[in-house]
Amino acid sequence: MTSLARTFIFPLLLGSLFLLPVSAMAEESSTKTFSADDINRATILFEMKGSNTIGESLAPGLAEEFLKAEGAIRTGVVETHSVEKTVLGQFPDGTLKAVDIKAHGSSTGFKALAAEDTDIAMSSRRIKEKEREQMRGLYGDLKSVDSELTIAVDGLAVIVHPQLAVNTLDTETLARIFAGEIRNWQEIGGPDQKISLFARDDNSGTFDTFKSLVLSRHNVKLSEYAKRYESSGELSDMVFNTPGAIGFIGLSYVNQTKPLALSESGVALSFKPNLFTVSTEDYVLSRRLYMYYPANNQNPHAHRFMQFVQQDQAQTVVEETGLISLKVNDATIRFNRNYPPRYLNMITDSKRLSITFHFDEGTDQLDNKAKLDIQRLVNYVNQHQLEDLFLFGFSYESGNEDDDKDDSKRLARIIANELEKAGVKPFYVQGYGSKGAIASNGTENGRNKNRRVEVWVGR
């Protein structure tokens, strides 16, 4: 692991460089780009390895903004491989400092951490239990709030060729398509056209997420005829250029393709991926994007970077790359008859906020994102001087309606207590049991999605 900044070759400081005032160097930076030779002259501050979804655009953008915040007067990205980049910054004294990014897939980030060969692992899925236990001796608990950071939210978009006359699928039908059981769109009411399958490679956290939420959920495996890609951008281009094609990618790579609205099998609600449905995590294939930084890592640059990515400045970069930031926003939501009547009456003249609180599996403990979302919500309420704050709790269906109602009320009260500790008193707190499910209760992930606390404000 790069526990301290690593220098490959000491920078060569040209005398003429010192004669330029900062303003002149800044002007020069608008036209001059970095080269591969500059990488060899730079001090590598820290390394990030893992997810291509994060590493393709978001990580380089965050690294550039971080270097600027550290004082760089010129920044740029040098691509050394299709999924490998070095982000460089030139500082007023002429030195070059850099951040190295290798984005070969989420699992490669955890493998690098286990080999002590990276500072930060980027992942588009949460760390698996076997990975967590494998590295516990090295780093302690990588699921702790000190090591696991949600940096953005993403929707795993299922995309088709833009001219395909299909708009909605449920996850069971989707699974059968990618298993090769359904081979022509006509079989599900579409045109008489062969289905062409496109999927991410096995190292990809995107594939891991799709496998977990769709394929394994319905006990099928990916068809051997699916074409596999390491790059999300390349996969999206292939779907756009192939009539009858279907694929899955991160929301920011939809580009010119058409995303489908999705629902869980047996759940009436279907959602199309957009900024709000992904941000609230109501969309069935919403997912979090993570960075894992061991709490015992002694690299001060990586430590400051992990603090930086939580700030609004960094979250603006998230938005600019097409991903969903952790900033709080609001929206007017369409009503749905599947929800309890009292709930529908309460939200008639209200707006929902983009924060939804979730809990660690099977517990009343806020998950790591929720712990940080408490302060984000407090800041938003104070900034906008909100008074009518509503908290609505929901549970998954256990088979006992009274227990479900009690569980949902308790979850809502837990969030209310946390807010009150920070000086914000909700106007109304209520639980509605298991009514209004947005996911299947047949999976752990679905139960976790259903067990939630929504936040609404009066208009």
PDB file of C-alpha atoms in Angstrom, residues 262-390:
ATOM      1  CA  LEU A 262     -38.704  -1.572 -14.181  1.00  0.00           C
ATOM      2  CA  SER A 263     -40.717  -3.221 -11.445  1.00  0.00           C
ATOM      3  CA  GLU A 264     -40.176  -6.136  -9.114  1.00  0.00           C
ATOM      4  CA  SER A 265     -42.175  -9.242  -9.982  1.00  0.00           C
ATOM      5  CA  GLY A 266     -45.390  -9.127  -7.961  1.00  0.00           C
ATOM      6  CA  VAL A 267     -44.989  -5.430  -7.092  1.00  0.00           C
ATOM      7  CA  ALA A 268     -47.396  -3.047  -8.808  1.00  0.00           C
ATOM      8  CA  LEU A 269     -45.088  -0.036  -8.802  1.00  0.00           C
ATOM      9  CA  SER A 270     -42.700   0.473 -11.698  1.00  0.00           C
ATOM     10  CA  PHE A 271     -40.098   3.221 -11.839  1.00  0.00           C
ATOM     11  CA  LYS A 272     -38.032   4.626 -14.648  1.00  0.00           C
ATOM     12  CA  PRO A 273     -34.534   5.605 -13.525  1.00  0.00           C
ATOM     13  CA  ASN A 274     -34.167   9.347 -13.056  1.00  0.00           C
ATOM     14  CA  LEU A 275     -32.504  11.730 -10.639  1.00  0.00           C
ATOM     15  CA  PHE A 276     -35.220  11.464  -7.987  1.00  0.00           C
ATOM     16  CA  THR A 277     -36.220   7.781  -8.138  1.00  0.00           C
ATOM     17  CA  VAL A 278     -32.556   6.782  -7.953  1.00  0.00           C
ATOM     18  CA  SER A 279     -31.733   9.332  -5.232  1.00  0.00           C
ATOM     19  CA  THR A 280     -34.547   8.047  -2.988  1.00  0.00           C
ATOM     20  CA  GLU A 281     -33.486   4.482  -3.884  1.00  0.00           C
ATOM     21  CA  ASP A 282     -37.080   3.624  -4.851  1.00  0.00           C
ATOM     22  CA  TYR A 283     -35.956   2.503  -8.314  1.00  0.00           C
ATOM     23  CA  VAL A 284     -35.582  -1.267  -8.218  1.00  0.00           C
ATOM     24  CA  LEU A 285     -32.009  -1.283  -9.547  1.00  0.00           C
ATOM     25  CA  SER A 286     -30.707   1.740  -7.658  1.00  0.00           C
ATOM     26  CA  ARG A 287     -27.316   1.212  -6.026  1.00  0.00           C
ATOM     27  CA  ARG A 288     -24.746   3.095  -4.027  1.00  0.00           C
ATOM     28  CA  LEU A 289     -21.238   3.876  -5.185  1.00  0.00           C
ATOM     29  CA  TYR A 290     -18.601   3.350  -2.535  1.00  0.00           C
ATOM     30  CA  MET A 291     -15.050   4.168  -1.662  1.00  0.00           C
ATOM     31  CA  TYR A 292     -13.282   2.049   0.943  1.00  0.00           C
ATOM     32  CA  TYR A 293     -10.396   3.619   2.799  1.00  0.00           C
ATOM     33  CA  PRO A 294      -8.957   1.595   5.688  1.00  0.00           C
ATOM     34  CA  ALA A 295      -9.174   3.592   8.915  1.00  0.00           C
ATOM     35  CA  ASN A 296      -5.600   2.588   9.781  1.00  0.00           C
ATOM     36  CA  ASN A 297      -4.122   3.874   6.513  1.00  0.00           C
ATOM     37  CA  GLN A 298      -1.476   6.482   7.290  1.00  0.00           C
ATOM     38  CA  ASN A 299      -1.491   8.268   3.903  1.00  0.00           C
ATOM     39  CA  PRO A 300      -2.450  11.888   4.762  1.00  0.00           C
ATOM     40  CA  HIS A 301      -3.267  12.764   1.135  1.00  0.00           C
ATOM     41  CA  ALA A 302      -5.762   9.900   0.777  1.00  0.00           C
ATOM     42  CA  HIS A 303      -7.258  10.823   4.133  1.00  0.00           C
ATOM     43  CA  ARG A 304      -7.828  14.449   3.050  1.00  0.00           C
ATOM     44  CA  PHE A 305      -9.289  13.221  -0.235  1.00  0.00           C
ATOM     45  CA  MET A 306     -11.857  11.072   1.592  1.00  0.00           C
ATOM     46  CA  GLN A 307     -12.884  14.126   3.617  1.00  0.00           C
ATOM     47  CA  PHE A 308     -13.033  16.229   0.446  1.00  0.00           C
ATOM     48  CA  VAL A 309     -15.430  13.902  -1.435  1.00  0.00           C
ATOM     49  CA  GLN A 310     -18.107  14.478   1.221  1.00  0.00           C
ATOM     50  CA  GLN A 311     -18.205  18.229   0.589  1.00  0.00           C
ATOM     51  CA  ASP A 312     -20.656  20.055  -1.699  1.00  0.00           C
ATOM     52  CA  GLN A 313     -17.811  20.974  -4.056  1.00  0.00           C
ATOM     53  CA  ALA A 314     -17.156  17.289  -4.685  1.00  0.00           C
ATOM     54  CA  GLN A 315     -20.861  16.472  -4.930  1.00  0.00           C
ATOM     55  CA  THR A 316     -21.133  19.028  -7.740  1.00  0.00           C
ATOM     56  CA  VAL A 317     -18.567  16.932  -9.625  1.00  0.00           C
ATOM     57  CA  VAL A 318     -20.817  13.906  -9.055  1.00  0.00           C
ATOM     58  CA  GLU A 319     -23.681  15.756 -10.746  1.00  0.00           C
ATOM     59  CA  GLU A 320     -21.487  16.917 -13.628  1.00  0.00           C
ATOM     60  CA  THR A 321     -20.541  13.322 -14.432  1.00  0.00           C
ATOM     61  CA  GLY A 322     -24.188  12.293 -14.708  1.00  0.00           C
ATOM     62  CA  LEU A 323     -24.411  10.427 -11.405  1.00  0.00           C
ATOM     63  CA  ILE A 324     -26.755  11.235  -8.520  1.00  0.00           C
ATOM     64  CA  SER A 325     -25.223  13.359  -5.784  1.00  0.00           C
ATOM     65  CA  LEU A 326     -25.946  13.142  -2.079  1.00  0.00           C
ATOM     66  CA  LYS A 327     -27.282  16.689  -2.017  1.00  0.00           C
ATOM     67  CA  VAL A 328     -30.834  17.066  -0.719  1.00  0.00           C
ATOM     68  CA  ASN A 329     -33.523  18.092  -3.215  1.00  0.00           C
ATOM     69  CA  ASP A 330     -37.304  17.867  -3.353  1.00  0.00           C
ATOM     70  CA  ALA A 331     -39.967  16.807  -5.811  1.00  0.00           C
ATOM     71  CA  THR A 332     -43.725  16.489  -6.115  1.00  0.00           C
ATOM     72  CA  ILE A 333     -44.516  12.773  -6.340  1.00  0.00           C
ATOM     73  CA  ARG A 334     -47.433  11.191  -8.153  1.00  0.00           C
ATOM     74  CA  PHE A 335     -49.884   9.450  -5.842  1.00  0.00           C
ATOM     75  CA  ASN A 336     -50.302   5.686  -5.879  1.00  0.00           C
ATOM     76  CA  ARG A 337     -53.354   3.814  -4.695  1.00  0.00           C
ATOM     77  CA  ASN A 338     -51.249   1.032  -3.171  1.00  0.00           C
ATOM     78  CA  TYR A 339     -50.282   3.300  -0.279  1.00  0.00           C
ATOM     79  CA  PRO A 340     -52.418   3.694   2.881  1.00  0.00           C
ATOM     80  CA  PRO A 341     -55.203   6.317   2.512  1.00  0.00           C
ATOM     81  CA  ARG A 342     -54.015   8.280   5.562  1.00  0.00           C
ATOM     82  CA  TYR A 343     -50.533   8.501   4.066  1.00  0.00           C
ATOM     83  CA  LEU A 344     -51.979   9.735   0.763  1.00  0.00           C
ATOM     84  CA  ASN A 345     -53.979  12.391   2.601  1.00  0.00           C
ATOM     85  CA  MET A 346     -50.884  13.599   4.439  1.00  0.00           C
ATOM     86  CA  ILE A 347     -48.767  14.036   1.305  1.00  0.00           C
ATOM     87  CA  THR A 348     -51.417  15.722  -0.852  1.00  0.00           C
ATOM     88  CA  ASP A 349     -49.943  19.185  -0.323  1.00  0.00           C
ATOM     89  CA  SER A 350     -46.378  18.079   0.423  1.00  0.00           C
ATOM     90  CA  LYS A 351     -43.111  17.465  -1.349  1.00  0.00           C
ATOM     91  CA  ARG A 352     -40.845  14.510  -0.787  1.00  0.00           C
ATOM     92  CA  LEU A 353     -37.145  15.006  -0.092  1.00  0.00           C
ATOM     93  CA  SER A 354     -34.537  12.906  -1.860  1.00  0.00           C
ATOM     94  CA  ILE A 355     -33.189  11.416   1.377  1.00  0.00           C
ATOM     95  CA  THR A 356     -34.597   8.051   2.394  1.00  0.00           C
ATOM     96  CA  PHE A 357     -33.223   6.523   5.578  1.00  0.00           C
ATOM     97  CA  HIS A 358     -32.280   2.846   5.572  1.00  0.00           C
ATOM     98  CA  PHE A 359     -30.950   0.531   8.257  1.00  0.00           C
ATOM     99  CA  ASP A 360     -28.347  -2.215   8.507  1.00  0.00           C
ATOM    100  CA  GLU A 361     -29.757  -5.614   7.619  1.00  0.00           C
ATOM    101  CA  GLY A 362     -32.273  -6.783  10.203  1.00  0.00           C
ATOM    102  CA  THR A 363     -31.332  -4.165  12.809  1.00  0.00           C
ATOM    103  CA  ASP A 364     -32.438  -0.768  14.060  1.00  0.00           C
ATOM    104  CA  GLN A 365     -28.966   0.664  13.388  1.00  0.00           C
ATOM    105  CA  LEU A 366     -28.741   3.367  10.731  1.00  0.00           C
ATOM    106  CA  ASP A 367     -26.540   2.313   7.842  1.00  0.00           C
ATOM    107  CA  ASN A 368     -23.419   4.379   7.123  1.00  0.00           C
ATOM    108  CA  LYS A 369     -25.082   6.588   4.515  1.00  0.00           C
ATOM    109  CA  ALA A 370     -28.017   7.276   6.840  1.00  0.00           C
ATOM    110  CA  LYS A 371     -25.665   8.335   9.642  1.00  0.00           C
ATOM    111  CA  LEU A 372     -24.223  11.053   7.389  1.00  0.00           C
ATOM    112  CA  ASP A 373     -27.617  11.875   5.876  1.00  0.00           C
ATOM    113  CA  ILE A 374     -28.851  13.010   9.301  1.00  0.00           C
ATOM    114  CA  GLN A 375     -26.507  16.008   9.197  1.00  0.00           C
ATOM    115  CA  ARG A 376     -27.255  16.662   5.516  1.00  0.00           C
ATOM    116  CA  LEU A 377     -30.961  16.837   6.357  1.00  0.00           C
ATOM    117  CA  VAL A 378     -30.353  19.072   9.367  1.00  0.00           C
ATOM    118  CA  ASN A 379     -28.351  21.481   7.196  1.00  0.00           C
ATOM    119  CA  TYR A 380     -31.085  21.502   4.531  1.00  0.00           C
ATOM    120  CA  VAL A 381     -33.864  22.158   7.064  1.00  0.00           C
ATOM    121  CA  ASN A 382     -31.945  25.011   8.660  1.00  0.00           C
ATOM    122  CA  GLN A 383     -30.918  26.520   5.326  1.00  0.00           C
ATOM    123  CA  HIS A 384     -34.494  26.535   4.025  1.00  0.00           C
ATOM    124  CA  GLN A 385     -36.065  27.305   7.430  1.00  0.00           C
ATOM    125  CA  LEU A 386     -38.464  24.376   7.141  1.00  0.00           C
ATOM    126  CA  GLU A 387     -41.034  23.785   9.854  1.00  0.00           C
ATOM    127  CA  ASP A 388     -43.432  21.131   8.519  1.00  0.00           C
ATOM    128  CA  LEU A 389     -41.129  18.109   8.401  1.00  0.00           C
ATOM    129  CA  PHE A 390     -42.871  14.727   8.137  1.00  0.00           C
TER     130      PHE A 390
END
